[in-house]
PDB file of C-alpha atoms in Angstrom:
ATOM      1  CA  MET Q   1     -33.186 -76.306 -22.207  1.00 45.00           C
ATOM      2  CA  ASN Q   2     -30.843 -75.834 -24.990  1.00 45.00           C
ATOM      3  CA  VAL Q   3     -31.497 -76.744 -28.656  1.00 47.00           C
ATOM      4  CA  ASN Q   4     -28.960 -76.719 -31.173  1.00 48.00           C
ATOM      5  CA  LEU Q   5     -29.816 -77.326 -35.278  1.00 46.00           C
ATOM      6  CA  SER Q   6     -26.579 -77.829 -37.370  1.00 43.00           C
ATOM      7  CA  ASP Q   7     -26.001 -78.005 -40.642  1.00 42.00           C
ATOM      8  CA  GLY Q   8     -27.039 -81.990 -41.168  1.00 42.00           C
ATOM      9  CA  GLU Q   9     -30.414 -81.016 -39.890  1.00 41.00           C
ATOM     10  CA  SER Q  10     -33.729 -80.496 -41.631  1.00 41.00           C
ATOM     11  CA  SER Q  11     -34.516 -76.796 -41.442  1.00 41.00           C
ATOM     12  CA  MET Q  12     -38.332 -76.017 -43.567  1.00 42.00           C
ATOM     13  CA  SER Q  13     -39.774 -73.598 -43.097  1.00 43.00           C
ATOM     14  CA  LYS Q  14     -43.527 -72.069 -42.513  1.00 45.00           C
ATOM     15  CA  GLY Q  15     -44.923 -72.921 -45.542  1.00 49.00           C
ATOM     16  CA  GLY Q  16     -43.021 -76.587 -45.500  1.00 48.00           C
ATOM     17  CA  LYS Q  17     -40.158 -75.404 -47.602  1.00 48.00           C
ATOM     18  CA  GLN Q  18     -36.575 -75.976 -47.869  1.00 48.00           C
ATOM     19  CA  SER Q  19     -35.012 -72.580 -46.607  1.00 49.00           C
ATOM     20  CA  SER Q  20     -31.538 -72.220 -46.997  1.00 57.00           C
ATOM     21  CA  ASP Q  21     -31.164 -69.354 -44.481  1.00 63.00           C
ATOM     22  CA  ILE Q  22     -31.217 -70.522 -40.699  1.00 61.00           C
ATOM     23  CA  PHE Q  23     -30.776 -66.891 -40.291  1.00 65.00           C
ATOM     24  CA  ASP Q  24     -33.928 -65.016 -42.292  1.00 73.00           C
ATOM     25  CA  ILE Q  25     -36.250 -63.330 -39.537  1.00 75.00           C
ATOM     26  CA  ASP Q  26     -39.233 -65.532 -40.974  1.00 78.00           C
ATOM     27  CA  ARG Q  27     -37.568 -68.414 -39.308  1.00 77.00           C
ATOM     28  CA  LEU Q  28     -36.602 -66.518 -35.905  1.00 75.00           C
ATOM     29  CA  ARG Q  29     -39.478 -65.209 -34.750  1.00 78.00           C
ATOM     30  CA  MET Q  30     -41.027 -68.456 -35.573  1.00 79.00           C
ATOM     31  CA  ILE Q  31     -38.163 -69.840 -33.418  1.00 79.00           C
ATOM     32  CA  VAL Q  32     -38.662 -67.630 -30.485  1.00 78.00           C
ATOM     33  CA  GLU Q  33     -42.253 -68.648 -30.622  1.00 79.00           C
ATOM     34  CA  LEU Q  34     -41.636 -71.739 -30.115  1.00 79.00           C
ATOM     35  CA  MET Q  35     -39.356 -70.878 -27.622  1.00 75.00           C
ATOM     36  CA  GLU Q  36     -42.371 -69.380 -25.570  1.00 76.00           C
ATOM     37  CA  GLU Q  37     -44.186 -72.516 -26.227  1.00 77.00           C
ATOM     38  CA  HIS Q  38     -42.280 -74.831 -25.172  1.00 75.00           C
ATOM     39  CA  GLU Q  39     -40.335 -72.812 -22.088  1.00 73.00           C
ATOM     40  CA  LEU Q  40     -37.992 -73.079 -23.520  1.00 75.00           C
ATOM     41  CA  SER Q  41     -34.877 -70.170 -22.330  1.00 74.00           C
ATOM     42  CA  GLU Q  42     -32.292 -70.376 -24.976  1.00 76.00           C
ATOM     43  CA  VAL Q  43     -31.116 -71.767 -28.430  1.00 74.00           C
ATOM     44  CA  ASP Q  44     -28.198 -71.872 -30.891  1.00 73.00           C
ATOM     45  CA  LEU Q  45     -28.220 -71.830 -33.975  1.00 73.00           C
ATOM     46  CA  GLN Q  46     -25.339 -72.319 -36.577  1.00 72.00           C
ATOM     47  CA  GLN Q  47     -25.720 -72.765 -40.130  1.00 72.00           C
ATOM     48  CA  GLY Q  48     -21.466 -73.309 -41.556  1.00 73.00           C
ATOM     49  CA  ASP Q  49     -19.587 -70.852 -39.945  1.00 72.00           C
ATOM     50  CA  GLU Q  50     -22.485 -68.250 -38.880  1.00 73.00           C
ATOM     51  CA  LYS Q  51     -23.697 -69.566 -35.337  1.00 74.00           C
ATOM     52  CA  ILE Q  52     -27.057 -67.099 -33.920  1.00 75.00           C
ATOM     53  CA  LYS Q  53     -27.717 -67.382 -30.074  1.00 75.00           C
ATOM     54  CA  LEU Q  54     -31.145 -66.327 -28.880  1.00 74.00           C
ATOM     55  CA  ASN Q  55     -32.410 -66.050 -25.019  1.00 72.00           C
ATOM     56  CA  ARG Q  56     -35.516 -65.900 -23.674  1.00 67.00           C
ATOM     57  CA  GLY Q  57     -36.649 -64.138 -20.110  1.00 59.00           C
ATOM     58  CA  SER Q  58     -33.633 -61.999 -19.515  1.00 47.00           C
ATOM     59  CA  ALA Q  59     -33.996 -58.486 -18.557  1.00 41.00           C
ATOM     60  CA  ALA Q  60     -31.216 -57.374 -20.241  1.00 42.00           C
ATOM     61  CA  PRO Q  61     -29.042 -58.534 -22.725  1.00 42.00           C
ATOM     62  CA  VAL Q  62     -26.225 -61.279 -21.592  1.00 42.00           C
ATOM     63  CA  TYR Q  63     -22.697 -60.016 -22.553  1.00 41.00           C
ATOM     64  CA  MET Q  64     -19.747 -62.695 -22.831  1.00 42.00           C
ATOM     65  CA  PRO Q  65     -16.642 -61.378 -22.353  1.00 41.00           C
ATOM     66  CA  SER Q  66     -14.221 -62.949 -25.435  1.00 40.00           C
ATOM     67  CA  ALA Q  67     -10.901 -64.103 -23.940  1.00 42.00           C
ATOM     68  CA  ALA Q  68      -9.120 -61.551 -25.527  1.00 42.00           C
ATOM     69  CA  ALA Q  69     -10.995 -58.299 -24.121  1.00 40.00           C
ATOM     70  CA  PRO Q  70      -8.844 -55.794 -22.174  1.00 43.00           C
ATOM     71  CA  ALA Q  71      -8.161 -56.396 -18.408  1.00 44.00           C
ATOM     72  CA  SER Q  72      -9.316 -52.209 -18.389  1.00 40.00           C
ATOM     73  CA  ALA Q  73     -13.148 -53.453 -18.936  1.00 40.00           C
ATOM     74  CA  PRO Q  74     -13.964 -55.408 -16.264  1.00 42.00           C
ATOM     75  CA  VAL Q  75     -12.878 -52.676 -13.906  1.00 42.00           C
ATOM     76  CA  ALA Q  76     -15.055 -49.781 -14.851  1.00 42.00           C
ATOM     77  CA  ALA Q  77     -18.387 -51.874 -14.095  1.00 43.00           C
ATOM     78  CA  PRO Q  78     -17.863 -51.959 -10.666  1.00 43.00           C
ATOM     79  CA  ALA Q  79     -16.504 -48.287 -10.667  1.00 43.00           C
ATOM     80  CA  ALA Q  80     -20.657 -47.337 -12.307  1.00 42.00           C
ATOM     81  CA  ALA Q  81     -22.250 -49.454  -9.738  1.00 43.00           C
ATOM     82  CA  ALA Q  82     -20.317 -47.676  -7.058  1.00 42.00           C
ATOM     83  CA  ALA Q  83     -21.409 -44.439  -7.453  1.00 43.00           C
ATOM     84  CA  ALA Q  84     -25.048 -45.125  -8.820  1.00 43.00           C
ATOM     85  CA  THR Q  85     -25.469 -45.829  -5.304  1.00 43.00           C
ATOM     86  CA  PRO Q  86     -22.531 -43.893  -3.236  1.00 44.00           C
ATOM     87  CA  ALA Q  87     -25.635 -42.751  -0.239  1.00 47.00           C
ATOM     88  CA  ALA Q  88     -25.410 -46.429   0.449  1.00 52.00           C
ATOM     89  CA  SER Q  89     -22.363 -47.344  -0.043  1.00 54.00           C
ATOM     90  CA  ALA Q  90     -20.839 -44.742   2.454  1.00 70.00           C
ATOM     91  CA  ASN Q  91     -20.382 -47.157   6.179  1.00 84.00           C
ATOM     92  CA  THR Q  92     -20.535 -50.278   3.317  1.00 88.00           C
ATOM     93  CA  ILE Q  93     -18.906 -52.535   1.301  1.00 91.00           C
ATOM     94  CA  THR Q  94     -20.379 -54.392  -1.335  1.00 92.00           C
ATOM     95  CA  ILE Q  95     -19.536 -58.226  -2.785  1.00 91.00           C
ATOM     96  CA  ASP Q  96     -20.186 -58.598  -6.622  1.00 92.00           C
ATOM     97  CA  ALA Q  97     -20.171 -61.191  -8.609  1.00 93.00           C
ATOM     98  CA  PRO Q  98     -17.855 -62.614 -10.252  1.00 92.00           C
ATOM     99  CA  MET Q  99     -19.101 -63.372 -12.885  1.00 92.00           C
ATOM    100  CA  ILE Q 100     -22.051 -63.683 -15.428  1.00 91.00           C
ATOM    101  CA  GLY Q 101     -24.837 -66.373 -13.991  1.00 93.00           C
ATOM    102  CA  THR Q 102     -27.679 -66.877 -12.224  1.00 93.00           C
ATOM    103  CA  PHE Q 103     -27.592 -66.353  -8.388  1.00 94.00           C
ATOM    104  CA  TYR Q 104     -29.087 -68.760  -6.179  1.00 93.00           C
ATOM    105  CA  SER Q 105     -29.215 -68.307  -2.260  1.00 91.00           C
ATOM    106  CA  ARG Q 106     -29.187 -71.538  -0.670  1.00 91.00           C
ATOM    107  CA  ALA Q 107     -27.480 -75.077  -1.753  1.00 88.00           C
ATOM    108  CA  ASN Q 108     -30.911 -76.682  -2.856  1.00 88.00           C
ATOM    109  CA  PRO Q 109     -35.173 -75.809  -2.480  1.00 86.00           C
ATOM    110  CA  GLU Q 110     -34.678 -77.282   0.543  1.00 90.00           C
ATOM    111  CA  SER Q 111     -31.479 -75.195   2.227  1.00 89.00           C
ATOM    112  CA  GLU Q 112     -31.266 -73.075   5.096  1.00 92.00           C
ATOM    113  CA  PRO Q 113     -30.231 -69.319   3.141  1.00 92.00           C
ATOM    114  CA  PHE Q 114     -25.875 -69.342   2.641  1.00 93.00           C
ATOM    115  CA  VAL Q 115     -26.334 -66.029   4.533  1.00 93.00           C
ATOM    116  CA  LYS Q 116     -29.467 -64.124   6.071  1.00 92.00           C
ATOM    117  CA  VAL Q 117     -29.193 -59.995   6.799  1.00 92.00           C
ATOM    118  CA  GLY Q 118     -27.978 -59.213  10.428  1.00 92.00           C
ATOM    119  CA  GLN Q 119     -24.847 -62.229   9.888  1.00 93.00           C
ATOM    120  CA  ARG Q 120     -21.660 -62.323  10.692  1.00 93.00           C
ATOM    121  CA  VAL Q 121     -19.776 -62.944   7.831  1.00 92.00           C
ATOM    122  CA  THR Q 122     -15.936 -63.421   7.144  1.00 91.00           C
ATOM    123  CA  GLU Q 123     -13.464 -63.931   3.841  1.00 91.00           C
ATOM    124  CA  ASP Q 124     -14.117 -67.494   4.318  1.00 91.00           C
ATOM    125  CA  THR Q 125     -17.789 -67.715   4.812  1.00 91.00           C
ATOM    126  CA  ILE Q 126     -19.459 -68.918   1.147  1.00 92.00           C
ATOM    127  CA  VAL Q 127     -22.669 -66.352   0.326  1.00 94.00           C
ATOM    128  CA  CYS Q 128     -24.444 -67.639  -2.332  1.00 94.00           C
ATOM    129  CA  ILE Q 129     -23.754 -70.211  -5.498  1.00 92.00           C
ATOM    130  CA  VAL Q 130     -23.812 -68.555  -9.042  1.00 93.00           C
ATOM    131  CA  GLU Q 131     -24.342 -70.380 -12.255  1.00 92.00           C
ATOM    132  CA  ALA Q 132     -22.527 -70.181 -14.833  1.00 89.00           C
ATOM    133  CA  MET Q 133     -23.038 -72.660 -18.038  1.00 88.00           C
ATOM    134  CA  LYS Q 134     -24.083 -75.469 -16.158  1.00 86.00           C
ATOM    135  CA  VAL Q 135     -21.536 -74.816 -13.331  1.00 88.00           C
ATOM    136  CA  PHE Q 136     -22.375 -74.017  -9.707  1.00 89.00           C
ATOM    137  CA  ASN Q 137     -19.273 -71.722  -8.536  1.00 90.00           C
ATOM    138  CA  GLU Q 138     -19.582 -70.617  -4.611  1.00 92.00           C
ATOM    139  CA  ILE Q 139     -18.573 -67.684  -3.476  1.00 92.00           C
ATOM    140  CA  PRO Q 140     -17.442 -66.780  -0.557  1.00 92.00           C
ATOM    141  CA  ALA Q 141     -17.262 -63.417   1.055  1.00 89.00           C
ATOM    142  CA  GLU Q 142     -13.905 -62.299   0.906  1.00 87.00           C
ATOM    143  CA  CYS Q 143     -14.324 -59.645   3.637  1.00 90.00           C
ATOM    144  CA  SER Q 144     -15.406 -59.108   7.219  1.00 91.00           C
ATOM    145  CA  GLY Q 145     -18.279 -57.755   8.536  1.00 92.00           C
ATOM    146  CA  THR Q 146     -22.363 -57.618   8.740  1.00 93.00           C
ATOM    147  CA  VAL Q 147     -24.704 -58.735   6.534  1.00 93.00           C
ATOM    148  CA  VAL Q 148     -26.475 -55.152   5.794  1.00 94.00           C
ATOM    149  CA  GLU Q 149     -28.808 -56.398   2.635  1.00 92.00           C
ATOM    150  CA  ILE Q 150     -29.054 -58.684   0.046  1.00 92.00           C
ATOM    151  CA  LEU Q 151     -29.235 -57.071  -3.505  1.00 94.00           C
ATOM    152  CA  VAL Q 152     -30.567 -59.804  -5.204  1.00 93.00           C
ATOM    153  CA  ASN Q 153     -33.761 -62.325  -5.633  1.00 92.00           C
ATOM    154  CA  ASP Q 154     -32.851 -66.100  -5.251  1.00 92.00           C
ATOM    155  CA  GLN Q 155     -32.758 -67.933  -8.894  1.00 91.00           C
ATOM    156  CA  GLN Q 156     -31.878 -63.948 -10.498  1.00 93.00           C
ATOM    157  CA  PRO Q 157     -29.513 -63.743 -13.508  1.00 93.00           C
ATOM    158  CA  VAL Q 158     -26.394 -61.549 -12.657  1.00 93.00           C
ATOM    159  CA  ASP Q 159     -23.664 -59.591 -14.756  1.00 92.00           C
ATOM    160  CA  PHE Q 160     -20.254 -59.537 -14.085  1.00 90.00           C
ATOM    161  CA  GLY Q 161     -19.572 -56.711 -11.170  1.00 90.00           C
ATOM    162  CA  LYS Q 162     -23.015 -56.444  -9.994  1.00 93.00           C
ATOM    163  CA  PRO Q 163     -23.165 -55.713  -6.471  1.00 93.00           C
ATOM    164  CA  MET Q 164     -25.124 -59.011  -4.475  1.00 93.00           C
ATOM    165  CA  PHE Q 165     -24.670 -58.178  -0.806  1.00 93.00           C
ATOM    166  CA  ARG Q 166     -23.419 -54.802   0.937  1.00 94.00           C
ATOM    167  CA  ILE Q 167     -21.925 -55.609   3.874  1.00 92.00           C
ATOM    168  CA  ASP Q 168     -21.254 -53.597   7.098  1.00 92.00           C
ATOM    169  CA  PRO Q 169     -17.213 -54.053   8.109  1.00 89.00           C
ATOM    170  CA  ASN Q 170     -18.007 -52.049  11.203  1.00 86.00           C
ATOM    171  CA  ALA Q 171     -20.394 -54.223  12.718  1.00 72.00           C
TER     172      ALA Q 171
END
């Protein structure tokens, strides 16, 4: 659930006084408390040209690269992830998250998972869905082999380049 506050809306501080600075630290603390109380995961605030987005429930900060980000930046993330587990990936390849979002292992809660450990996949096999900005993106395997490990839990956030599946192309 998102809550948007903009210039035209009333902005009251704890004491009931009108506050002109939407980014006041006491006001931000109050908003975080309200987010927790009402189980909100995200709040967008805007005052004039200044904007702030508050997220809660994510273990790591979410980074959204701008359109002007250099093309070489995304390449570093998968390389770092592969270097972190060299022994586990010696004979396997990974299917990495193509974007920041939420991982879903099944189409809906009543469905079977798209893939299971031990299942053979081809380039066109849909292995999961990654939700990004309310868009559900089907992720194909883009390789052939046998699923040897699922590295992400259902409904867990994923970052760009995060390994989601380990595939043995020789099995």
